[in-house]
């Protein structure tokens, strides 16, 4: 029998547990979460879609001036567009509480889950690889190991790897339908195995890479070497953008992976979870999912206000849109000065 999706943002799991005194607090917490979710739906989703699309268009329009960090932020912006598009589906879908506007079957649910997992993997690994490449560029500024050309190919592999990793969700879905005929599939019907895979591959591995890269970067910054006076060393604003991006991404995505880890550990106990703890777990998942979606709106804003080259690129794009097919020859000198 197919399991029904858990009802989010409700205190239903607490009913009948003898915890009537927790009902007012539960209702207040869910009300606050619902208000923030609706605010994000009204303001955060348009901001995420707009700024992520703008980030992609500005950099693709002026590819000759793209740097290695720009390629990774374009990669994260594409993942952010997917997350921003999925956010209303989750907020207004059948997993929402009273205002569910539509319903979906298990096929649509698995498709949304795969898209969400792919976007999360691309986001985390782009952040980790950005940290490692920033270290390489700072330690070896004259090499081409962290060039734009190589970074574009790496980003392609990131998307391919994310799709392969998310294939486990499709495998669990297929086995849930043919388990009655294939005995081997009966062992793969539990979702905690997929959650454990996502926690290890999607969080533990990139977290270790980021911490290792930041530790190496901090050692280089403390050391007084001739490379500090090298004219080709990275822009100091890149380091500020890197730290802000790492803190934002891991700060907003860590609760999501912690809830997956908690669900896995509870399932490994082999004991049924009481309704009180189930309600707490569902509420934690709601908060974590909300924070994960909000990362798609926060990161492009960081890029917009910390990257010093973005305003000039945006002005050139706007100017070209105003000029249309006509040449903007009267201000070519100014454009060349901005590019320099």
PDB file of N, CA, C and O in Angstrom, residues 12-82:
ATOM      1  N   UNK A  12      -0.865  17.801  13.799  1.00  0.00           N
ATOM      2  CA  UNK A  12      -1.583  16.542  13.835  1.00  0.00           C
ATOM      3  C   UNK A  12      -0.846  15.436  14.548  1.00  0.00           C
ATOM      4  O   UNK A  12      -1.430  14.672  15.326  1.00  0.00           O
ATOM      5  N   UNK A  13       0.494  15.231  14.301  1.00  0.00           N
ATOM      6  CA  UNK A  13       1.196  14.131  14.961  1.00  0.00           C
ATOM      7  C   UNK A  13       1.222  14.229  16.476  1.00  0.00           C
ATOM      8  O   UNK A  13       1.517  13.249  17.159  1.00  0.00           O
ATOM      9  N   UNK A  14       0.941  15.426  17.037  1.00  0.00           N
ATOM     10  CA  UNK A  14       0.967  15.570  18.492  1.00  0.00           C
ATOM     11  C   UNK A  14      -0.356  15.175  19.136  1.00  0.00           C
ATOM     12  O   UNK A  14      -0.444  15.057  20.357  1.00  0.00           O
ATOM     13  N   UNK A  15      -1.393  15.021  18.318  1.00  0.00           N
ATOM     14  CA  UNK A  15      -2.692  14.683  18.888  1.00  0.00           C
ATOM     15  C   UNK A  15      -2.678  13.256  19.414  1.00  0.00           C
ATOM     16  O   UNK A  15      -2.112  12.355  18.827  1.00  0.00           O
ATOM     17  N   UNK A  16      -3.311  13.063  20.518  1.00  0.00           N
ATOM     18  CA  UNK A  16      -3.431  11.739  21.079  1.00  0.00           C
ATOM     19  C   UNK A  16      -2.207  11.234  21.786  1.00  0.00           C
ATOM     20  O   UNK A  16      -2.094  10.042  22.055  1.00  0.00           O
ATOM     21  N   UNK A  17      -1.232  12.117  22.088  1.00  0.00           N
ATOM     22  CA  UNK A  17      -0.011  11.699  22.776  1.00  0.00           C
ATOM     23  C   UNK A  17       0.011  12.159  24.216  1.00  0.00           C
ATOM     24  O   UNK A  17       1.004  12.009  24.902  1.00  0.00           O
ATOM     25  N   UNK A  18      -1.044  12.795  24.653  1.00  0.00           N
ATOM     26  CA  UNK A  18      -1.052  13.289  26.012  1.00  0.00           C
ATOM     27  C   UNK A  18      -0.313  14.587  26.197  1.00  0.00           C
ATOM     28  O   UNK A  18      -0.112  15.043  27.297  1.00  0.00           O
ATOM     29  N   UNK A  19       0.115  15.199  25.072  1.00  0.00           N
ATOM     30  CA  UNK A  19       0.870  16.445  25.139  1.00  0.00           C
ATOM     31  C   UNK A  19       0.010  17.624  24.784  1.00  0.00           C
ATOM     32  O   UNK A  19       0.378  18.411  23.918  1.00  0.00           O
ATOM     33  N   UNK A  20      -1.144  17.746  25.398  1.00  0.00           N
ATOM     34  CA  UNK A  20      -2.039  18.850  25.066  1.00  0.00           C
ATOM     35  C   UNK A  20      -1.437  20.196  25.427  1.00  0.00           C
ATOM     36  O   UNK A  20      -1.741  21.212  24.795  1.00  0.00           O
ATOM     37  N   UNK A  21      -0.537  20.214  26.437  1.00  0.00           N
ATOM     38  CA  UNK A  21       0.064  21.488  26.811  1.00  0.00           C
ATOM     39  C   UNK A  21       1.014  22.005  25.738  1.00  0.00           C
ATOM     40  O   UNK A  21       1.363  23.184  25.703  1.00  0.00           O
ATOM     41  N   UNK A  22       1.471  21.111  24.815  1.00  0.00           N
ATOM     42  CA  UNK A  22       2.361  21.523  23.747  1.00  0.00           C
ATOM     43  C   UNK A  22       1.624  22.053  22.531  1.00  0.00           C
ATOM     44  O   UNK A  22       2.251  22.589  21.616  1.00  0.00           O
ATOM     45  N   UNK A  23       0.286  21.906  22.522  1.00  0.00           N
ATOM     46  CA  UNK A  23      -0.469  22.325  21.354  1.00  0.00           C
ATOM     47  C   UNK A  23      -0.361  23.820  21.072  1.00  0.00           C
ATOM     48  O   UNK A  23      -0.119  24.208  19.923  1.00  0.00           O
ATOM     49  N   UNK A  24      -0.524  24.735  22.060  1.00  0.00           N
ATOM     50  CA  UNK A  24      -0.403  26.166  21.743  1.00  0.00           C
ATOM     51  C   UNK A  24       0.969  26.526  21.194  1.00  0.00           C
ATOM     52  O   UNK A  24       1.086  27.274  20.218  1.00  0.00           O
ATOM     53  N   UNK A  25       2.042  25.989  21.824  1.00  0.00           N
ATOM     54  CA  UNK A  25       3.386  26.277  21.332  1.00  0.00           C
ATOM     55  C   UNK A  25       3.585  25.743  19.919  1.00  0.00           C
ATOM     56  O   UNK A  25       4.163  26.419  19.055  1.00  0.00           O
ATOM     57  N   UNK A  26       3.080  24.546  19.683  1.00  0.00           N
ATOM     58  CA  UNK A  26       3.202  23.958  18.341  1.00  0.00           C
ATOM     59  C   UNK A  26       2.487  24.816  17.305  1.00  0.00           C
ATOM     60  O   UNK A  26       3.023  25.086  16.228  1.00  0.00           O
ATOM     61  N   UNK A  27       1.284  25.242  17.629  1.00  0.00           N
ATOM     62  CA  UNK A  27       0.526  26.052  16.688  1.00  0.00           C
ATOM     63  C   UNK A  27       1.201  27.394  16.424  1.00  0.00           C
ATOM     64  O   UNK A  27       1.219  27.869  15.285  1.00  0.00           O
ATOM     65  N   UNK A  28       1.788  27.999  17.457  1.00  0.00           N
ATOM     66  CA  UNK A  28       2.480  29.274  17.269  1.00  0.00           C
ATOM     67  C   UNK A  28       3.722  29.109  16.391  1.00  0.00           C
ATOM     68  O   UNK A  28       3.996  29.936  15.512  1.00  0.00           O
ATOM     69  N   UNK A  29       4.464  28.039  16.613  1.00  0.00           N
ATOM     70  CA  UNK A  29       5.660  27.801  15.807  1.00  0.00           C
ATOM     71  C   UNK A  29       5.307  27.564  14.348  1.00  0.00           C
ATOM     72  O   UNK A  29       5.965  28.097  13.447  1.00  0.00           O
ATOM     73  N   UNK A  30       4.266  26.783  14.128  1.00  0.00           N
ATOM     74  CA  UNK A  30       3.862  26.517  12.756  1.00  0.00           C
ATOM     75  C   UNK A  30       3.279  27.758  12.107  1.00  0.00           C
ATOM     76  O   UNK A  30       3.439  27.952  10.886  1.00  0.00           O
ATOM     77  N   UNK A  31       2.632  28.616  12.882  1.00  0.00           N
ATOM     78  CA  UNK A  31       2.120  29.866  12.327  1.00  0.00           C
ATOM     79  C   UNK A  31       3.271  30.767  11.892  1.00  0.00           C
ATOM     80  O   UNK A  31       3.235  31.374  10.810  1.00  0.00           O
ATOM     81  N   UNK A  32       4.307  30.866  12.727  1.00  0.00           N
ATOM     82  CA  UNK A  32       5.475  31.671  12.371  1.00  0.00           C
ATOM     83  C   UNK A  32       6.142  31.133  11.109  1.00  0.00           C
ATOM     84  O   UNK A  32       6.504  31.889  10.198  1.00  0.00           O
ATOM     85  N   UNK A  33       6.304  29.810  11.044  1.00  0.00           N
ATOM     86  CA  UNK A  33       6.914  29.203   9.866  1.00  0.00           C
ATOM     87  C   UNK A  33       6.066  29.441   8.619  1.00  0.00           C
ATOM     88  O   UNK A  33       6.600  29.714   7.534  1.00  0.00           O
ATOM     89  N   UNK A  34       4.752  29.374   8.765  1.00  0.00           N
ATOM     90  CA  UNK A  34       3.873  29.612   7.622  1.00  0.00           C
ATOM     91  C   UNK A  34       3.981  31.049   7.136  1.00  0.00           C
ATOM     92  O   UNK A  34       3.999  31.301   5.923  1.00  0.00           O
ATOM     93  N   UNK A  35       4.074  31.997   8.067  1.00  0.00           N
ATOM     94  CA  UNK A  35       4.202  33.408   7.679  1.00  0.00           C
ATOM     95  C   UNK A  35       5.506  33.646   6.930  1.00  0.00           C
ATOM     96  O   UNK A  35       5.535  34.292   5.871  1.00  0.00           O
ATOM     97  N   UNK A  36       6.606  33.116   7.466  1.00  0.00           N
ATOM     98  CA  UNK A  36       7.898  33.282   6.795  1.00  0.00           C
ATOM     99  C   UNK A  36       7.906  32.598   5.431  1.00  0.00           C
ATOM    100  O   UNK A  36       8.512  33.099   4.474  1.00  0.00           O
ATOM    101  N   UNK A  37       7.259  31.465   5.334  1.00  0.00           N
ATOM    102  CA  UNK A  37       7.210  30.755   4.057  1.00  0.00           C
ATOM    103  C   UNK A  37       6.424  31.548   3.020  1.00  0.00           C
ATOM    104  O   UNK A  37       6.820  31.623   1.845  1.00  0.00           O
ATOM    105  N   UNK A  38       5.310  32.149   3.430  1.00  0.00           N
ATOM    106  CA  UNK A  38       4.534  32.959   2.494  1.00  0.00           C
ATOM    107  C   UNK A  38       5.289  34.219   2.092  1.00  0.00           C
ATOM    108  O   UNK A  38       5.235  34.654   0.938  1.00  0.00           O
ATOM    109  N   UNK A  39       6.029  34.810   3.046  1.00  0.00           N
ATOM    110  CA  UNK A  39       6.850  35.966   2.701  1.00  0.00           C
ATOM    111  C   UNK A  39       7.927  35.594   1.690  1.00  0.00           C
ATOM    112  O   UNK A  39       8.220  36.349   0.751  1.00  0.00           O
ATOM    113  N   UNK A  40       8.514  34.427   1.894  1.00  0.00           N
ATOM    114  CA  UNK A  40       9.511  33.977   0.929  1.00  0.00           C
ATOM    115  C   UNK A  40       8.881  33.711  -0.429  1.00  0.00           C
ATOM    116  O   UNK A  40       9.475  34.009  -1.472  1.00  0.00           O
ATOM    117  N   UNK A  41       7.661  33.169  -0.422  1.00  0.00           N
ATOM    118  CA  UNK A  41       6.974  32.901  -1.680  1.00  0.00           C
ATOM    119  C   UNK A  41       6.680  34.193  -2.429  1.00  0.00           C
ATOM    120  O   UNK A  41       6.800  34.254  -3.661  1.00  0.00           O
ATOM    121  N   UNK A  42       6.334  35.247  -1.700  1.00  0.00           N
ATOM    122  CA  UNK A  42       5.963  36.522  -2.328  1.00  0.00           C
ATOM    123  C   UNK A  42       7.197  37.334  -2.718  1.00  0.00           C
ATOM    124  O   UNK A  42       7.247  37.926  -3.803  1.00  0.00           O
ATOM    125  N   UNK A  43       8.201  37.367  -1.838  1.00  0.00           N
ATOM    126  CA  UNK A  43       9.365  38.221  -2.081  1.00  0.00           C
ATOM    127  C   UNK A  43      10.619  37.436  -2.447  1.00  0.00           C
ATOM    128  O   UNK A  43      11.350  37.815  -3.368  1.00  0.00           O
ATOM    129  N   UNK A  44      10.897  36.350  -1.729  1.00  0.00           N
ATOM    130  CA  UNK A  44      12.151  35.635  -1.939  1.00  0.00           C
ATOM    131  C   UNK A  44      12.237  34.930  -3.275  1.00  0.00           C
ATOM    132  O   UNK A  44      13.287  34.950  -3.929  1.00  0.00           O
ATOM    133  N   UNK A  45      11.153  34.298  -3.709  1.00  0.00           N
ATOM    134  CA  UNK A  45      11.173  33.577  -4.984  1.00  0.00           C
ATOM    135  C   UNK A  45      11.401  34.522  -6.163  1.00  0.00           C
ATOM    136  O   UNK A  45      12.253  34.246  -7.023  1.00  0.00           O
ATOM    137  N   UNK A  46      10.690  35.668  -6.265  1.00  0.00           N
ATOM    138  CA  UNK A  46      10.999  36.590  -7.369  1.00  0.00           C
ATOM    139  C   UNK A  46      12.424  37.130  -7.319  1.00  0.00           C
ATOM    140  O   UNK A  46      13.068  37.278  -8.363  1.00  0.00           O
ATOM    141  N   UNK A  47      12.923  37.406  -6.106  1.00  0.00           N
ATOM    142  CA  UNK A  47      14.306  37.877  -5.987  1.00  0.00           C
ATOM    143  C   UNK A  47      15.283  36.800  -6.449  1.00  0.00           C
ATOM    144  O   UNK A  47      16.243  37.069  -7.177  1.00  0.00           O
ATOM    145  N   UNK A  48      15.037  35.552  -6.029  1.00  0.00           N
ATOM    146  CA  UNK A  48      15.912  34.469  -6.441  1.00  0.00           C
ATOM    147  C   UNK A  48      15.895  34.252  -7.943  1.00  0.00           C
ATOM    148  O   UNK A  48      16.944  34.108  -8.573  1.00  0.00           O
ATOM    149  N   UNK A  49      14.705  34.223  -8.535  1.00  0.00           N
ATOM    150  CA  UNK A  49      14.613  34.040  -9.982  1.00  0.00           C
ATOM    151  C   UNK A  49      15.260  35.197 -10.728  1.00  0.00           C
ATOM    152  O   UNK A  49      16.002  34.994 -11.704  1.00  0.00           O
ATOM    153  N   UNK A  50      14.991  36.425 -10.270  1.00  0.00           N
ATOM    154  CA  UNK A  50      15.509  37.600 -10.975  1.00  0.00           C
ATOM    155  C   UNK A  50      17.020  37.723 -10.884  1.00  0.00           C
ATOM    156  O   UNK A  50      17.704  37.888 -11.908  1.00  0.00           O
ATOM    157  N   UNK A  51      17.565  37.632  -9.678  1.00  0.00           N
ATOM    158  CA  UNK A  51      19.008  37.837  -9.510  1.00  0.00           C
ATOM    159  C   UNK A  51      19.812  36.662 -10.051  1.00  0.00           C
ATOM    160  O   UNK A  51      20.909  36.857 -10.588  1.00  0.00           O
ATOM    161  N   UNK A  52      19.308  35.460  -9.935  1.00  0.00           N
ATOM    162  CA  UNK A  52      20.024  34.327 -10.518  1.00  0.00           C
ATOM    163  C   UNK A  52      20.030  34.411 -12.037  1.00  0.00           C
ATOM    164  O   UNK A  52      21.067  34.146 -12.669  1.00  0.00           O
ATOM    165  N   UNK A  53      18.899  34.754 -12.629  1.00  0.00           N
ATOM    166  CA  UNK A  53      18.861  34.927 -14.081  1.00  0.00           C
ATOM    167  C   UNK A  53      19.763  36.071 -14.520  1.00  0.00           C
ATOM    168  O   UNK A  53      20.470  35.974 -15.538  1.00  0.00           O
ATOM    169  N   UNK A  54      19.777  37.156 -13.753  1.00  0.00           N
ATOM    170  CA  UNK A  54      20.641  38.290 -14.078  1.00  0.00           C
ATOM    171  C   UNK A  54      22.108  37.910 -13.969  1.00  0.00           C
ATOM    172  O   UNK A  54      22.930  38.300 -14.817  1.00  0.00           O
ATOM    173  N   UNK A  55      22.453  37.131 -12.959  1.00  0.00           N
ATOM    174  CA  UNK A  55      23.838  36.689 -12.789  1.00  0.00           C
ATOM    175  C   UNK A  55      24.280  35.846 -13.981  1.00  0.00           C
ATOM    176  O   UNK A  55      25.397  36.014 -14.505  1.00  0.00           O
ATOM    177  N   UNK A  56      23.416  34.960 -14.429  1.00  0.00           N
ATOM    178  CA  UNK A  56      23.761  34.108 -15.574  1.00  0.00           C
ATOM    179  C   UNK A  56      23.873  34.936 -16.846  1.00  0.00           C
ATOM    180  O   UNK A  56      24.843  34.804 -17.614  1.00  0.00           O
ATOM    181  N   UNK A  57      22.905  35.828 -17.102  1.00  0.00           N
ATOM    182  CA  UNK A  57      22.911  36.613 -18.334  1.00  0.00           C
ATOM    183  C   UNK A  57      24.096  37.554 -18.400  1.00  0.00           C
ATOM    184  O   UNK A  57      24.745  37.690 -19.450  1.00  0.00           O
ATOM    185  N   UNK A  58      24.413  38.218 -17.305  1.00  0.00           N
ATOM    186  CA  UNK A  58      25.516  39.178 -17.303  1.00  0.00           C
ATOM    187  C   UNK A  58      26.840  38.495 -17.603  1.00  0.00           C
ATOM    188  O   UNK A  58      27.651  38.988 -18.394  1.00  0.00           O
ATOM    189  N   UNK A  59      27.058  37.344 -16.990  1.00  0.00           N
ATOM    190  CA  UNK A  59      28.339  36.655 -17.202  1.00  0.00           C
ATOM    191  C   UNK A  59      28.407  35.980 -18.562  1.00  0.00           C
ATOM    192  O   UNK A  59      29.472  35.982 -19.198  1.00  0.00           O
ATOM    193  N   UNK A  60      27.321  35.401 -19.033  1.00  0.00           N
ATOM    194  CA  UNK A  60      27.348  34.775 -20.348  1.00  0.00           C
ATOM    195  C   UNK A  60      27.437  35.810 -21.459  1.00  0.00           C
ATOM    196  O   UNK A  60      27.982  35.530 -22.531  1.00  0.00           O
ATOM    197  N   UNK A  61      26.911  36.995 -21.218  1.00  0.00           N
ATOM    198  CA  UNK A  61      27.026  38.061 -22.223  1.00  0.00           C
ATOM    199  C   UNK A  61      28.458  38.534 -22.379  1.00  0.00           C
ATOM    200  O   UNK A  61      28.887  38.909 -23.473  1.00  0.00           O
ATOM    201  N   UNK A  62      29.215  38.521 -21.294  1.00  0.00           N
ATOM    202  CA  UNK A  62      30.603  39.006 -21.318  1.00  0.00           C
ATOM    203  C   UNK A  62      31.533  37.879 -20.879  1.00  0.00           C
ATOM    204  O   UNK A  62      32.197  37.958 -19.846  1.00  0.00           O
ATOM    205  N   UNK A  63      31.575  36.816 -21.665  1.00  0.00           N
ATOM    206  CA  UNK A  63      32.334  35.636 -21.279  1.00  0.00           C
ATOM    207  C   UNK A  63      33.837  35.887 -21.281  1.00  0.00           C
ATOM    208  O   UNK A  63      34.582  35.214 -20.568  1.00  0.00           O
ATOM    209  N   UNK A  64      34.297  36.861 -22.083  1.00  0.00           N
ATOM    210  CA  UNK A  64      35.734  37.120 -22.147  1.00  0.00           C
ATOM    211  C   UNK A  64      36.288  37.646 -20.830  1.00  0.00           C
ATOM    212  O   UNK A  64      37.482  37.473 -20.544  1.00  0.00           O
ATOM    213  N   UNK A  65      35.453  38.285 -20.027  1.00  0.00           N
ATOM    214  CA  UNK A  65      35.910  38.840 -18.752  1.00  0.00           C
ATOM    215  C   UNK A  65      35.573  37.945 -17.560  1.00  0.00           C
ATOM    216  O   UNK A  65      35.801  38.341 -16.415  1.00  0.00           O
ATOM    217  N   UNK A  66      35.030  36.745 -17.829  1.00  0.00           N
ATOM    218  CA  UNK A  66      34.693  35.842 -16.736  1.00  0.00           C
ATOM    219  C   UNK A  66      35.956  35.305 -16.078  1.00  0.00           C
ATOM    220  O   UNK A  66      36.945  35.004 -16.743  1.00  0.00           O
ATOM    221  N   UNK A  67      35.919  35.213 -14.771  1.00  0.00           N
ATOM    222  CA  UNK A  67      37.008  34.613 -14.005  1.00  0.00           C
ATOM    223  C   UNK A  67      36.555  33.260 -13.460  1.00  0.00           C
ATOM    224  O   UNK A  67      35.395  32.864 -13.613  1.00  0.00           O
ATOM    225  N   UNK A  68      37.496  32.566 -12.820  1.00  0.00           N
ATOM    226  CA  UNK A  68      37.156  31.258 -12.266  1.00  0.00           C
ATOM    227  C   UNK A  68      36.006  31.330 -11.261  1.00  0.00           C
ATOM    228  O   UNK A  68      35.061  30.533 -11.341  1.00  0.00           O
ATOM    229  N   UNK A  69      35.999  32.277 -10.302  1.00  0.00           N
ATOM    230  CA  UNK A  69      34.841  32.346  -9.391  1.00  0.00           C
ATOM    231  C   UNK A  69      33.530  32.625 -10.109  1.00  0.00           C
ATOM    232  O   UNK A  69      32.473  32.123  -9.692  1.00  0.00           O
ATOM    233  N   UNK A  70      33.578  33.425 -11.189  1.00  0.00           N
ATOM    234  CA  UNK A  70      32.344  33.714 -11.920  1.00  0.00           C
ATOM    235  C   UNK A  70      31.711  32.445 -12.479  1.00  0.00           C
ATOM    236  O   UNK A  70      30.483  32.297 -12.473  1.00  0.00           O
ATOM    237  N   UNK A  71      32.543  31.515 -12.969  1.00  0.00           N
ATOM    238  CA  UNK A  71      32.011  30.271 -13.537  1.00  0.00           C
ATOM    239  C   UNK A  71      31.286  29.469 -12.461  1.00  0.00           C
ATOM    240  O   UNK A  71      30.194  28.934 -12.685  1.00  0.00           O
ATOM    241  N   UNK A  72      31.879  29.396 -11.281  1.00  0.00           N
ATOM    242  CA  UNK A  72      31.226  28.640 -10.200  1.00  0.00           C
ATOM    243  C   UNK A  72      29.938  29.320  -9.752  1.00  0.00           C
ATOM    244  O   UNK A  72      28.952  28.642  -9.436  1.00  0.00           O
ATOM    245  N   UNK A  73      29.927  30.655  -9.733  1.00  0.00           N
ATOM    246  CA  UNK A  73      28.702  31.342  -9.316  1.00  0.00           C
ATOM    247  C   UNK A  73      27.618  31.225 -10.382  1.00  0.00           C
ATOM    248  O   UNK A  73      26.421  31.199 -10.045  1.00  0.00           O
ATOM    249  N   UNK A  74      27.992  31.168 -11.643  1.00  0.00           N
ATOM    250  CA  UNK A  74      26.998  30.889 -12.683  1.00  0.00           C
ATOM    251  C   UNK A  74      26.424  29.496 -12.481  1.00  0.00           C
ATOM    252  O   UNK A  74      25.214  29.268 -12.629  1.00  0.00           O
ATOM    253  N   UNK A  75      27.285  28.540 -12.144  1.00  0.00           N
ATOM    254  CA  UNK A  75      26.819  27.184 -11.878  1.00  0.00           C
ATOM    255  C   UNK A  75      25.836  27.155 -10.705  1.00  0.00           C
ATOM    256  O   UNK A  75      24.787  26.501 -10.762  1.00  0.00           O
ATOM    257  N   UNK A  76      26.175  27.866  -9.619  1.00  0.00           N
ATOM    258  CA  UNK A  76      25.269  27.934  -8.475  1.00  0.00           C
ATOM    259  C   UNK A  76      23.988  28.696  -8.807  1.00  0.00           C
ATOM    260  O   UNK A  76      22.914  28.403  -8.269  1.00  0.00           O
ATOM    261  N   UNK A  77      24.093  29.689  -9.713  1.00  0.00           N
ATOM    262  CA  UNK A  77      22.903  30.441 -10.097  1.00  0.00           C
ATOM    263  C   UNK A  77      21.927  29.568 -10.875  1.00  0.00           C
ATOM    264  O   UNK A  77      20.709  29.686 -10.705  1.00  0.00           O
ATOM    265  N   UNK A  78      22.442  28.684 -11.738  1.00  0.00           N
ATOM    266  CA  UNK A  78      21.554  27.770 -12.465  1.00  0.00           C
ATOM    267  C   UNK A  78      20.844  26.837 -11.484  1.00  0.00           C
ATOM    268  O   UNK A  78      19.635  26.589 -11.586  1.00  0.00           O
ATOM    269  N   UNK A  79      21.602  26.315 -10.508  1.00  0.00           N
ATOM    270  CA  UNK A  79      20.969  25.493  -9.472  1.00  0.00           C
ATOM    271  C   UNK A  79      19.978  26.310  -8.655  1.00  0.00           C
ATOM    272  O   UNK A  79      18.922  25.806  -8.251  1.00  0.00           O
ATOM    273  N   UNK A  80      20.301  27.584  -8.410  1.00  0.00           N
ATOM    274  CA  UNK A  80      19.378  28.453  -7.685  1.00  0.00           C
ATOM    275  C   UNK A  80      18.091  28.714  -8.454  1.00  0.00           C
ATOM    276  O   UNK A  80      17.014  28.836  -7.845  1.00  0.00           O
ATOM    277  N   UNK A  81      18.190  28.787  -9.778  1.00  0.00           N
ATOM    278  CA  UNK A  81      16.969  28.938 -10.585  1.00  0.00           C
ATOM    279  C   UNK A  81      16.062  27.723 -10.428  1.00  0.00           C
ATOM    280  O   UNK A  81      14.836  27.859 -10.332  1.00  0.00           O
ATOM    281  N   UNK A  82      16.658  26.542 -10.397  1.00  0.00           N
ATOM    282  CA  UNK A  82      15.861  25.322 -10.215  1.00  0.00           C
ATOM    283  C   UNK A  82      15.201  25.321  -8.837  1.00  0.00           C
ATOM    284  O   UNK A  82      14.014  25.007  -8.697  1.00  0.00           O
TER     285      UNK A  82
END
